[in-house]
mmCIF file of C-alpha atoms in Angstrom:
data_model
loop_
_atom_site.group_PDB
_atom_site.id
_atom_site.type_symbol
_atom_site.label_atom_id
_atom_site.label_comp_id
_atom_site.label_asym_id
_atom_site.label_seq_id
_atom_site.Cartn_x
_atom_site.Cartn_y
_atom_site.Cartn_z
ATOM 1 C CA UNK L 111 100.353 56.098 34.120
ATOM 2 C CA UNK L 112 97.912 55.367 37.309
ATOM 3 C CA UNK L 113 94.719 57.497 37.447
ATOM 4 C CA UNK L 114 93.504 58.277 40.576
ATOM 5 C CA UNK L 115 89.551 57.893 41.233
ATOM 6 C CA UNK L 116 88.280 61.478 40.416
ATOM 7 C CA UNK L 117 85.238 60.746 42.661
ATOM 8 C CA UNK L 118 87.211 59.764 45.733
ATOM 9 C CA UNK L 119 87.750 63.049 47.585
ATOM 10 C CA UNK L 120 89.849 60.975 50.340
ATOM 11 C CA UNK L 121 92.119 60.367 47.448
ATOM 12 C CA UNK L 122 92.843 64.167 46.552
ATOM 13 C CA UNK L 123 96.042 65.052 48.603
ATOM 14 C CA UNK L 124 97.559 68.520 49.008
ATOM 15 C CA UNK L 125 100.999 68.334 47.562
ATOM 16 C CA UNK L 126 104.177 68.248 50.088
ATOM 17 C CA UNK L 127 104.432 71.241 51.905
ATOM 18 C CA UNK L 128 101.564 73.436 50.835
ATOM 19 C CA UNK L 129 101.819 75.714 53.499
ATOM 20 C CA UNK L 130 105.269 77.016 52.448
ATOM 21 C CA UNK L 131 103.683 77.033 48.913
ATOM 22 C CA UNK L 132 101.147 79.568 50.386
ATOM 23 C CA UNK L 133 103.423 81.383 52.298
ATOM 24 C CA UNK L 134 105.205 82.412 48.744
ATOM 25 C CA UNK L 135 102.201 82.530 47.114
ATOM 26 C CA UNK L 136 100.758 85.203 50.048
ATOM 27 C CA UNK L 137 104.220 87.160 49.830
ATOM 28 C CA UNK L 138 104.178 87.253 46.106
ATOM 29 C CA UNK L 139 100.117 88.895 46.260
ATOM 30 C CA UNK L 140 101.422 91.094 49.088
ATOM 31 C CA UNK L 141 104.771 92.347 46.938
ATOM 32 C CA UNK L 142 102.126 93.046 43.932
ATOM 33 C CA UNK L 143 99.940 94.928 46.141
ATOM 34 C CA UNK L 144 97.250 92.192 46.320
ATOM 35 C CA UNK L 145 96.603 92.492 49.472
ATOM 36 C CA UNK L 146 93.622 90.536 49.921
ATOM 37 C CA UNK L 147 94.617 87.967 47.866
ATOM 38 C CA UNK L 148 97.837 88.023 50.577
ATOM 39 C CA UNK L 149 95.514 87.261 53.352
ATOM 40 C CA UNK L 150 93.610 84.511 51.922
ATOM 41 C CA UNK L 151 96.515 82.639 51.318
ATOM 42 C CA UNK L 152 98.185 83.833 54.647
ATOM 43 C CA UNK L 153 94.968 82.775 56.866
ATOM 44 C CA UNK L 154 95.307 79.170 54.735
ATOM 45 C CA UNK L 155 98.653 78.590 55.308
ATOM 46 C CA UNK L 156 98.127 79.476 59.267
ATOM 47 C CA UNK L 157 95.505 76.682 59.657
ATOM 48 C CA UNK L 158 97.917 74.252 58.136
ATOM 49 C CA UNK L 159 100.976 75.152 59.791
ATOM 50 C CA UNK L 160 99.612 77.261 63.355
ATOM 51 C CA UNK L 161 103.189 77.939 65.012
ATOM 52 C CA UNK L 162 104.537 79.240 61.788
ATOM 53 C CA UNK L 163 106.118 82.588 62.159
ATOM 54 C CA UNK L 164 106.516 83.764 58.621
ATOM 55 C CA UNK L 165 102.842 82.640 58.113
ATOM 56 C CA UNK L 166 102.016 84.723 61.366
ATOM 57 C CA UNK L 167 104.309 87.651 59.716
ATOM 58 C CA UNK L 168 103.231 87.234 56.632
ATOM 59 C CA UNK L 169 100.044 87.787 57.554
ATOM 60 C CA UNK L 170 100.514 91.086 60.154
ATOM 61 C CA UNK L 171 101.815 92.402 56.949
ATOM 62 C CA UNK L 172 99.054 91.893 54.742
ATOM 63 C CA UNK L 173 96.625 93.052 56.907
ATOM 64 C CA UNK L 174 98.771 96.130 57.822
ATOM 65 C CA UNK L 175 98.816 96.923 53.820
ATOM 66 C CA UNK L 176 95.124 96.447 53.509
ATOM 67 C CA UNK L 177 94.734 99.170 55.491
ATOM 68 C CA UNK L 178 93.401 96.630 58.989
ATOM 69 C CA UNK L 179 95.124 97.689 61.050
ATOM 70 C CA UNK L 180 93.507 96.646 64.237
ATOM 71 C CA UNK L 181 93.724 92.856 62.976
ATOM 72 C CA UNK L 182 97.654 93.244 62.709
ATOM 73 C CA UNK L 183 98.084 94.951 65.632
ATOM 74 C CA UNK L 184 96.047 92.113 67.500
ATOM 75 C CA UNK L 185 97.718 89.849 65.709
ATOM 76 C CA UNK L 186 101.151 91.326 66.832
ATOM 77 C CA UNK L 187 100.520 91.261 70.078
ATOM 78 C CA UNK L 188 99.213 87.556 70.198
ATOM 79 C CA UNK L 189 102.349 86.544 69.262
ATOM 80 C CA UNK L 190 104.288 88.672 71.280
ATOM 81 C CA UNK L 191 101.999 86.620 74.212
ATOM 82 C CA UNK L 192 102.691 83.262 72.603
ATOM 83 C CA UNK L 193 106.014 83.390 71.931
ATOM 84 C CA UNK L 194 105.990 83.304 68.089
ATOM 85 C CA UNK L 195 108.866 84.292 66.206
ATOM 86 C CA UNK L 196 111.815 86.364 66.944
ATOM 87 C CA UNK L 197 110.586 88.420 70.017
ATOM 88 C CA UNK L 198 112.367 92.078 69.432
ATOM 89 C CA UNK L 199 110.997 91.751 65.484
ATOM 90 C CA UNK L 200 107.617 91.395 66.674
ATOM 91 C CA UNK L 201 107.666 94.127 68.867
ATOM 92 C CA UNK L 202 109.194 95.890 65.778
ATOM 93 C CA UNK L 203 106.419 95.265 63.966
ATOM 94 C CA UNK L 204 104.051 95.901 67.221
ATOM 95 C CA UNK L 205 105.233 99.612 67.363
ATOM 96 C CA UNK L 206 105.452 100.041 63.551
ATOM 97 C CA UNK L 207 101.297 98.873 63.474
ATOM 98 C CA UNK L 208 100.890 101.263 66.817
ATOM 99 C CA UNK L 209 102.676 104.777 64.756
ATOM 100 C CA UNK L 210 99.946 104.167 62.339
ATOM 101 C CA UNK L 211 97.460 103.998 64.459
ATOM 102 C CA UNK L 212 98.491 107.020 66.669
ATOM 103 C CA UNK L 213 98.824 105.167 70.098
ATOM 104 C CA UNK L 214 101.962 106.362 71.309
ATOM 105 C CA UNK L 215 100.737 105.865 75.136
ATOM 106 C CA UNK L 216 100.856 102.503 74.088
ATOM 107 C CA UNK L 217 103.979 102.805 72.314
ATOM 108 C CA UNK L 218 105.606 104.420 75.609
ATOM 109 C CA UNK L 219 104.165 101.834 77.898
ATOM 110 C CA UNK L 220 105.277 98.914 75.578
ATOM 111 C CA UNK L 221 108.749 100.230 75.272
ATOM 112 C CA UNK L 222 109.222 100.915 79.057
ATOM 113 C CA UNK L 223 108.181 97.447 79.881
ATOM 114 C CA UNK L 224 110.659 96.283 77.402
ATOM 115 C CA UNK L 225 113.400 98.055 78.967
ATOM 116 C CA UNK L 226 113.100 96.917 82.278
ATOM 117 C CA UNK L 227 111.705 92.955 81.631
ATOM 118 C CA UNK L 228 114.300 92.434 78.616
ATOM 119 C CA UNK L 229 117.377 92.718 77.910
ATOM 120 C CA UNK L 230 118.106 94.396 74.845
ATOM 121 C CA UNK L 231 120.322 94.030 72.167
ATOM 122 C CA UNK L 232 122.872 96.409 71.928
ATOM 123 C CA UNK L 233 122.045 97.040 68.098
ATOM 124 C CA UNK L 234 118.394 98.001 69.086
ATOM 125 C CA UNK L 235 118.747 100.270 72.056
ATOM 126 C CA UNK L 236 119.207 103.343 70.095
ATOM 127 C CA UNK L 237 116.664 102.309 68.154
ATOM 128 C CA UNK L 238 113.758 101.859 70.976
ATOM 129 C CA UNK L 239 115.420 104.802 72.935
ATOM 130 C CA UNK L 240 114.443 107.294 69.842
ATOM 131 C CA UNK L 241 110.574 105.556 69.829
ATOM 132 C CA UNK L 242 110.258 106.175 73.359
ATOM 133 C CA UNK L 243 111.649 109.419 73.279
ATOM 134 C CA UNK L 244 109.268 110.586 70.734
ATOM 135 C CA UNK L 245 106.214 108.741 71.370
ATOM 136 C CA UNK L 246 106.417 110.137 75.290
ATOM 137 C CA UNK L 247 106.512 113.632 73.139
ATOM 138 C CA UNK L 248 103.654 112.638 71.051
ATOM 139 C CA UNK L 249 101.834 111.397 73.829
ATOM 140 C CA UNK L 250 101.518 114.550 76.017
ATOM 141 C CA UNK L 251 99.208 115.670 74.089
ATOM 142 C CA UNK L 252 100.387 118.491 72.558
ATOM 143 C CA UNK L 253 100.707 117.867 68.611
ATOM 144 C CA UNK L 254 103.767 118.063 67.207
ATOM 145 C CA UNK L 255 104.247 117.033 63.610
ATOM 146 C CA UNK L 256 107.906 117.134 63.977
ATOM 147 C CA UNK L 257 108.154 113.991 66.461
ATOM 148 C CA UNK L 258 105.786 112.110 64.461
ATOM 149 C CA UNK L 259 107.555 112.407 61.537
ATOM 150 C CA UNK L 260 110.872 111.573 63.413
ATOM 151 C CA UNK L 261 108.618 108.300 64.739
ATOM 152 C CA UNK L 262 108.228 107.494 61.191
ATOM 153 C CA UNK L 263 111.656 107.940 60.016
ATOM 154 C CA UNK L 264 112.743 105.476 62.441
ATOM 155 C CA UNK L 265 111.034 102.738 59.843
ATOM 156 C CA UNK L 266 112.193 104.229 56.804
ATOM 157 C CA UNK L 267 115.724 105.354 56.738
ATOM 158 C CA UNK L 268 117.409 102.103 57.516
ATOM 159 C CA UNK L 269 120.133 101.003 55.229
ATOM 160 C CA UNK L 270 119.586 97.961 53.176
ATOM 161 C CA UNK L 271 122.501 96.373 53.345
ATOM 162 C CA UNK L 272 120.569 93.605 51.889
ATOM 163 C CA UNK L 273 123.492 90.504 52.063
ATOM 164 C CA UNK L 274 124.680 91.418 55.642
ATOM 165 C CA UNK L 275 120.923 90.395 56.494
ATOM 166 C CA UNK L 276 121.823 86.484 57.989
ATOM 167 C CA UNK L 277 117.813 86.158 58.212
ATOM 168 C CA UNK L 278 116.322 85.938 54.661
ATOM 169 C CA UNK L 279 113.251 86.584 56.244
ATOM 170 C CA UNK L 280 114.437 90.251 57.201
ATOM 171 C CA UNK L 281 115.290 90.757 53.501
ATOM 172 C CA UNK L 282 111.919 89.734 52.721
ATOM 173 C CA UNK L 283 110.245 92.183 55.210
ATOM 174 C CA UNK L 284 112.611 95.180 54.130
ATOM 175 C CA UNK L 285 111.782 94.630 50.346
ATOM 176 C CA UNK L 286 108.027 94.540 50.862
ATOM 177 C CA UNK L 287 108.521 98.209 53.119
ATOM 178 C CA UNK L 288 110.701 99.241 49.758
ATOM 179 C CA UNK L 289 107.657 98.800 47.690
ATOM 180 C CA UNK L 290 105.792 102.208 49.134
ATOM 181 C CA UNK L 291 109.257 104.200 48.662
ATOM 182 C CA UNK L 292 111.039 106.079 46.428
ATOM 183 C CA UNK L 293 113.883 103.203 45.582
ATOM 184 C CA UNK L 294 116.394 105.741 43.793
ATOM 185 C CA UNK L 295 118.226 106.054 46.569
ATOM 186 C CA UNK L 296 118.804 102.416 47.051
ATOM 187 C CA UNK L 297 119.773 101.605 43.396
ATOM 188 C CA UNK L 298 123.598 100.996 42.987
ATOM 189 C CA UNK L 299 122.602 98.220 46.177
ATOM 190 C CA UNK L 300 120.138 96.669 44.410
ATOM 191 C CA UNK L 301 121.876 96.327 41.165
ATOM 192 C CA UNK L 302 124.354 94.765 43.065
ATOM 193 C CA UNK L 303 122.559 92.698 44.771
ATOM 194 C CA UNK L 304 120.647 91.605 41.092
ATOM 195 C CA UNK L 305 124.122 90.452 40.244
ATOM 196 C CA UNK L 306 125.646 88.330 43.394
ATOM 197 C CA UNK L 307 126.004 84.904 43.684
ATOM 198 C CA UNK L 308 124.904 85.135 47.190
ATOM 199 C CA UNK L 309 121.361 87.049 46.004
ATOM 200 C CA UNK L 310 118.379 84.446 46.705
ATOM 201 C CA UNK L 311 116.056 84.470 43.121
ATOM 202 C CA UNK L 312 113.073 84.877 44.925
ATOM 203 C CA UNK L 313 114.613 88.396 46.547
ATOM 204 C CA UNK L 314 115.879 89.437 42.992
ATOM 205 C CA UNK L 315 112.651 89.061 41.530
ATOM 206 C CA UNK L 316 110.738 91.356 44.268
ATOM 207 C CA UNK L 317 113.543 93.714 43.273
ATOM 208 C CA UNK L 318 113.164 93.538 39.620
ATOM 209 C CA UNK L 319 109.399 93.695 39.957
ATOM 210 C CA UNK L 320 109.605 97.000 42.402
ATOM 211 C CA UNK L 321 111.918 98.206 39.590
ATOM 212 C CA UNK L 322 109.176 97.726 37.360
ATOM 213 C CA UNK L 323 106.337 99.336 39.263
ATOM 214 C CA UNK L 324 108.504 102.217 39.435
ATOM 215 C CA UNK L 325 109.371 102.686 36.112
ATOM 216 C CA UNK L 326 112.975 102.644 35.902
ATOM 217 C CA UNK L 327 114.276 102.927 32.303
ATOM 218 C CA UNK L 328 117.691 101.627 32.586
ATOM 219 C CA UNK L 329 119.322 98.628 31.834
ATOM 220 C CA UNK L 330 120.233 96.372 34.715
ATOM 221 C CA UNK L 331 121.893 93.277 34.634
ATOM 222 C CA UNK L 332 120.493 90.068 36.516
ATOM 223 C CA UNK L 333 121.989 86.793 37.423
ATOM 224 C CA UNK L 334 120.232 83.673 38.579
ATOM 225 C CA UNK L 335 119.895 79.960 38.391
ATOM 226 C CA UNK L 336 122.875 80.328 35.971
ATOM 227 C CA UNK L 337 121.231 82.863 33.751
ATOM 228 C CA UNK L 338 123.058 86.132 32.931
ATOM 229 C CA UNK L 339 121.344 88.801 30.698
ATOM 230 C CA UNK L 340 120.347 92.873 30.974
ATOM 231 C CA UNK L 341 116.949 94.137 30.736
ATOM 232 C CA UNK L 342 114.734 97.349 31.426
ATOM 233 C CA UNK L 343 112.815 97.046 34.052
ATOM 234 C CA UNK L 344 110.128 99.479 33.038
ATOM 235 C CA UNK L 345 109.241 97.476 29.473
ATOM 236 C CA UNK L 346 109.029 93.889 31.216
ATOM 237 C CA UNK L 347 105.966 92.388 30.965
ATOM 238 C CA UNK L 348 104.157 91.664 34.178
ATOM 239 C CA UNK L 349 105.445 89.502 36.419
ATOM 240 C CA UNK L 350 102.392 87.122 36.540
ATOM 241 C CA UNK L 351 101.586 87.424 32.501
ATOM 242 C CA UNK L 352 104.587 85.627 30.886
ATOM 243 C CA UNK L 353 103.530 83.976 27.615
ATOM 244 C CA UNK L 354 106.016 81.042 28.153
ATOM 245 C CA UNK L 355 103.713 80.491 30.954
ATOM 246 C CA UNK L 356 100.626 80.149 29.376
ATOM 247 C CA UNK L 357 101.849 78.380 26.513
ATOM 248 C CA UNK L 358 102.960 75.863 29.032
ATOM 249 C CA UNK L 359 99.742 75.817 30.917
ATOM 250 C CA UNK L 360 97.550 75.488 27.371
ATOM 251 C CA UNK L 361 99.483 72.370 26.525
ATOM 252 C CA UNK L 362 99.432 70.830 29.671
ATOM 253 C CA UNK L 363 95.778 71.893 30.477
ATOM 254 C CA UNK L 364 95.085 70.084 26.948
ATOM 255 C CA UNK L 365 95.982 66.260 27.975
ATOM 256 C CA UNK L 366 94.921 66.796 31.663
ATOM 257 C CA UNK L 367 91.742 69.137 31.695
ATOM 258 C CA UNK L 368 89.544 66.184 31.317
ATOM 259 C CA UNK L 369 91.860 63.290 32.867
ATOM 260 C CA UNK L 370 92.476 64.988 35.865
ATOM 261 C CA UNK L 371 91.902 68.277 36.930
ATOM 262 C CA UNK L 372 93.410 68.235 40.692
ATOM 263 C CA UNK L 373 96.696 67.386 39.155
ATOM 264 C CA UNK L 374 96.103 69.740 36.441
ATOM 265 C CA UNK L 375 95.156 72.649 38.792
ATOM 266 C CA UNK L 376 98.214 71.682 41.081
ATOM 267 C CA UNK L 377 101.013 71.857 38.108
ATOM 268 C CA UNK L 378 99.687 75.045 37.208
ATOM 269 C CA UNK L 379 100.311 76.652 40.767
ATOM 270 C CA UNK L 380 103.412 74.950 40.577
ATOM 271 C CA UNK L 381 104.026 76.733 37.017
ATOM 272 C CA UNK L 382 102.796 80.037 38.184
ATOM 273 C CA UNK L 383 105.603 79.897 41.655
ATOM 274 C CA UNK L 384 108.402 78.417 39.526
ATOM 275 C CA UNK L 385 108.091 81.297 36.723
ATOM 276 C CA UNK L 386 107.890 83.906 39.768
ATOM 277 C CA UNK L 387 111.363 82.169 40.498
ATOM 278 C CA UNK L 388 112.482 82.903 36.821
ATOM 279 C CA UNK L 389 111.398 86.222 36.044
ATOM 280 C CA UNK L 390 112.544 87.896 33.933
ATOM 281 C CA UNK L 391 114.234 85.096 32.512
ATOM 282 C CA UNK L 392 112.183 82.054 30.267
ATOM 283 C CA UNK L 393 112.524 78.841 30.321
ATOM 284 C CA UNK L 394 115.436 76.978 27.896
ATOM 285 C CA UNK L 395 114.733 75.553 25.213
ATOM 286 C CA UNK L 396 111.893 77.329 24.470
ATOM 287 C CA UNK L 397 109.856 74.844 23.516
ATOM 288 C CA UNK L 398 106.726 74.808 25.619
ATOM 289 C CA UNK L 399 105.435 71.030 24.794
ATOM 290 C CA UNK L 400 108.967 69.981 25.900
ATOM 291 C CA UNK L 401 108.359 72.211 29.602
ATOM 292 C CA UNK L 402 104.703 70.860 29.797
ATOM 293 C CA UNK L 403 105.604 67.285 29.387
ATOM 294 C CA UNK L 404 108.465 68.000 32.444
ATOM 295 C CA UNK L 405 105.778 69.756 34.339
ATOM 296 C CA UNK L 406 103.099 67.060 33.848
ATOM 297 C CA UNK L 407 105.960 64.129 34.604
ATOM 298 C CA UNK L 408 107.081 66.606 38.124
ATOM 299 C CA UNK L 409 103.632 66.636 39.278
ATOM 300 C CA UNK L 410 102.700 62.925 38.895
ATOM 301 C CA UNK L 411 105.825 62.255 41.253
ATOM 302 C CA UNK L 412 104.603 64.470 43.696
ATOM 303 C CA UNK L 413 101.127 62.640 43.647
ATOM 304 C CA UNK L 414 103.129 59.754 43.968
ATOM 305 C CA UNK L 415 101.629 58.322 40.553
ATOM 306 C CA UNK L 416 103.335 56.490 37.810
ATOM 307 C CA UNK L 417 104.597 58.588 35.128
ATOM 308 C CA UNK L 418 106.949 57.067 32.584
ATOM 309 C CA UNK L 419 108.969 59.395 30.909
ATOM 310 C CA UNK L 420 109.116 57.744 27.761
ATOM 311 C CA UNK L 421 105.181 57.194 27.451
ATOM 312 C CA UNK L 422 105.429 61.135 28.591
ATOM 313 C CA UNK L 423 107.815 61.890 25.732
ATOM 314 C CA UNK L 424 105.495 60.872 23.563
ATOM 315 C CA UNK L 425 102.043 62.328 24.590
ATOM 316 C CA UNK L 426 104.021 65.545 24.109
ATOM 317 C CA UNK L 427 105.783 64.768 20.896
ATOM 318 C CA UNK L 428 109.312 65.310 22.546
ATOM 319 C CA UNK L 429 112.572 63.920 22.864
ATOM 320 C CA UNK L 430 113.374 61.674 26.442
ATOM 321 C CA UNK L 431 116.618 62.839 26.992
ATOM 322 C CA UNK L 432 115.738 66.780 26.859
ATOM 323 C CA UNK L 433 112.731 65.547 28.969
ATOM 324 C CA UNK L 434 114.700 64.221 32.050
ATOM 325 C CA UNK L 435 117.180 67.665 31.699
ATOM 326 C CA UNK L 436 114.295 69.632 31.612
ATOM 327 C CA UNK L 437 112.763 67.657 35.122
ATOM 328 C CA UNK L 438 116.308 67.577 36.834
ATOM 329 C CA UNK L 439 116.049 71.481 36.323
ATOM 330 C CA UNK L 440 112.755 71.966 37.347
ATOM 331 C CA UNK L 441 114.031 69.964 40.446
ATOM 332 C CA UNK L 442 116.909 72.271 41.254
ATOM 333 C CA UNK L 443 114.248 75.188 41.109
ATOM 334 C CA UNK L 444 111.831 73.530 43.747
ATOM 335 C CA UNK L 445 114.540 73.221 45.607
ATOM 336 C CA UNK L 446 115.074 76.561 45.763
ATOM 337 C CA UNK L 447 111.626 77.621 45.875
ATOM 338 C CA UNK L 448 111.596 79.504 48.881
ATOM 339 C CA UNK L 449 113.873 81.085 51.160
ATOM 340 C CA UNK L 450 114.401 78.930 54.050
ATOM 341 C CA UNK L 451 113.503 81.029 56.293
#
C-alpha cells in the first residue's frame, strides 16, 4: 500500500465532497440538540461550498435553536437579498425567526411587500394571509395573547404528510421542528413512514432517534438498506454510542494510529456518518476486524492510495471474498449518504 508523506501538509486532501459530509454531520448535531456543534460544522461547510442552500439553511436553523436569533434572522434575510434557495421557504423561515423575536411590524411589512412584488403560490396564500392578519393585530400594540398564539400555530399544526414532500430537504426541516413537539399525534405516520420503501434512511433515523428522546415504549418496526426488524425506541442505545462502532474504530485505529492518522481520522468520520445511516441496525456479519479491514480498504480509495485487498485481508486476519462484499456494501451506503437535496 502507498504511504503518503505525513510531513507534507500539501499532500493531506479533504476527501470528495466534504461539504455535503458537513452538511449531515451539522444536521445530525442539530437533530441531537447539539447546537453548537451544528454551527461549527454549518459555518465549515459554507466556506467550502458559499452558494449552498442547505448549508445556508442548515445553518439559520442552528443558530435559531441556539437560541441566536439575530444571526438567523440576518442570515435569512441575506439570502432572501441574494437569491439563495427556494425564495417563499426562506421567507418561511424569515417570519418563523421574526414570531420569535416579536417583530410583527416587520412581519406585516415583509408580507405586504410579498403580496404585491410576488406572485404567490396558491398553496401559500392562506398561509401568509393568516400571518399578516395576525401580526397587523399584534402589531397595534395592544397585547393580545390570543393572536400570538394563533401566529405560532401557523408553524406547528401542519400535517406531515412526510412522502408527499417531493423536496427531501422539506422533510428534513419538518423533522428537526418535530424534535421540540409532542410526536404522539404524528405516530401511526411515522411508523409508516419507518416501514416504506420510499422512506430515505437518513429521515428514518431522525425519526427513530426523536422516538427515542421521547421515550416511546412500543415496538416499531423499521426497514432499511434491506434490513427488517422491531425495536423499542426508548431502550436503544444512543444514536452516536453503538459498540459495533467502536469496536470497528479500535481495530482500525490499531494498524493506522501510528501509520497514518489523516486517513485514520477520516475513516472514522466516515464510520461515525455511515452508522448514523444504520441505526438501529449493526453491521452483518458482525465481525468488526472483517468491517475495519472494508473501512480501512474504502478510505485508501478515496485518498486515491493503493490498497490491495488481499494484503488487506490479511493485516486483518479475514477472508477476501467477505472483504470485497463487505466494501461493495459500504459503497451502496455512501451512495446513499445523504439526501440529495
Amino acid at each position: 500500500m502507498t504511504k503518503r508523506n505525513q510531513n507534507d501538509s500539501s499532500n493531506i486532501i479533504p476527501f470528495p465532497g466534504l461539504e455535503k459530509r458537513l452538511l449531515e454531520k451539522g444536521l445530525e448535531s442539530l437533530q441531537g440538540k447539539k447546537f453548537s456543534d451544528a454551527i461549527q460544522l454549518f459555518e465549515d461547510a459554507k466556506e467550502l461550498d458559499p452558494e449552498s442552500s442547505d448549508i445556508h439553511i442548515g445553518l439559520v436553523l442552528a443558530y435559531f435553536e441556539a437560541g441566536a436569533l439575530k444571526k438567523a434572522k440576518n442570515l435569512a434575510k441575506s439570502m432572501l437579498q441574494e437569491g439563495i434557495g427556494d425564495y417563499f421557504e426562506i421567507v418561511d423561515l424569515y417570519l418563523m425567526i421574526m414570531v420569535q423575536l416579536h417583530e410583527y411590524g416587520e412581519i406585516a411589512a415583509t408580507i405586504e411587500a410579498l403580496l404585491q412584488e410576488r406572485e404567490i403560490p396558491k398553496d401559500k396564500l392562506e398561509h401568509f394571509a393568516k400571518m399578516l392578519h395576525f401580526s397587523r393585530r399584534m402589531a397595534e400594540g395592544s397585547p393580545d395573547p390570543a393572536a400570538e398564539e394563533q401566529l405560532r400555530e401557523e408553524y406547528r399544526d401542519k400535517e406531515l404528510n412526510l412522502l408527499s414532500y417531493q423536496d427531501p430537504k422539506e422533510q428534513v426541516l419538518l423533522l428537526a421542528k418535530l424534535a421540540n413537539i409532542n410526536i404522539r399525534p404524528y405516530l401511526e405516520e411515522l411508523k409508516s413512514y419507518l416501514i416504506s420503501e420510499e422512506g430515505h434512511p437518513f429521515l428514518k433515523t431522525m425519526i427513530i432517534n426523536i422516538l427515542k428522546e421521547q421515550e416511546y415504549d412500543k415496538p416499531v418496526t423499521v426497514k432499511k438498506l434491506g434490513m427488517n426488524e422491531e425495536f423499542i425506541p426508548s431502550a436503544l442505545h444512543d444514536v452516536h454510542d453503538h459498540k459495533q462502532l467502536r469496536a470497528i474504530e479500535a481495530a482500525v485505529k490499531d494498524k493506522l494510529e501510528h501509520e497514518d492518522p489523516v486517513l485514520l481520522e477520516n475513516i472514522i468520520a466516515l464510520l461515525q456518518r455511515q452508522f448514523f445511516l444504520l441505526y438501529p441496525f449493526k453491521l452483518q456479519p458482525d465481525q468488526p476486524d472483517l468491517w475495519a479491514a472494508a473501512y480501512h480498504l474504502v478510505g485508501c480509495s478515496f485518498y486515491g492510495m493503493d490498497g490491495d485487498p488481499g494484503d488487506m485481508a490479511g493485516q486483518y486476519g479475514v477472508v477476501e471474498d467477505t472483504l470485497e462484499a463487505s466494501r461493495i456494501f459500504i459503497g451502496k451506503i455512501e451512495e446513499i449518504s445523504y439526501p440529495n437535496i
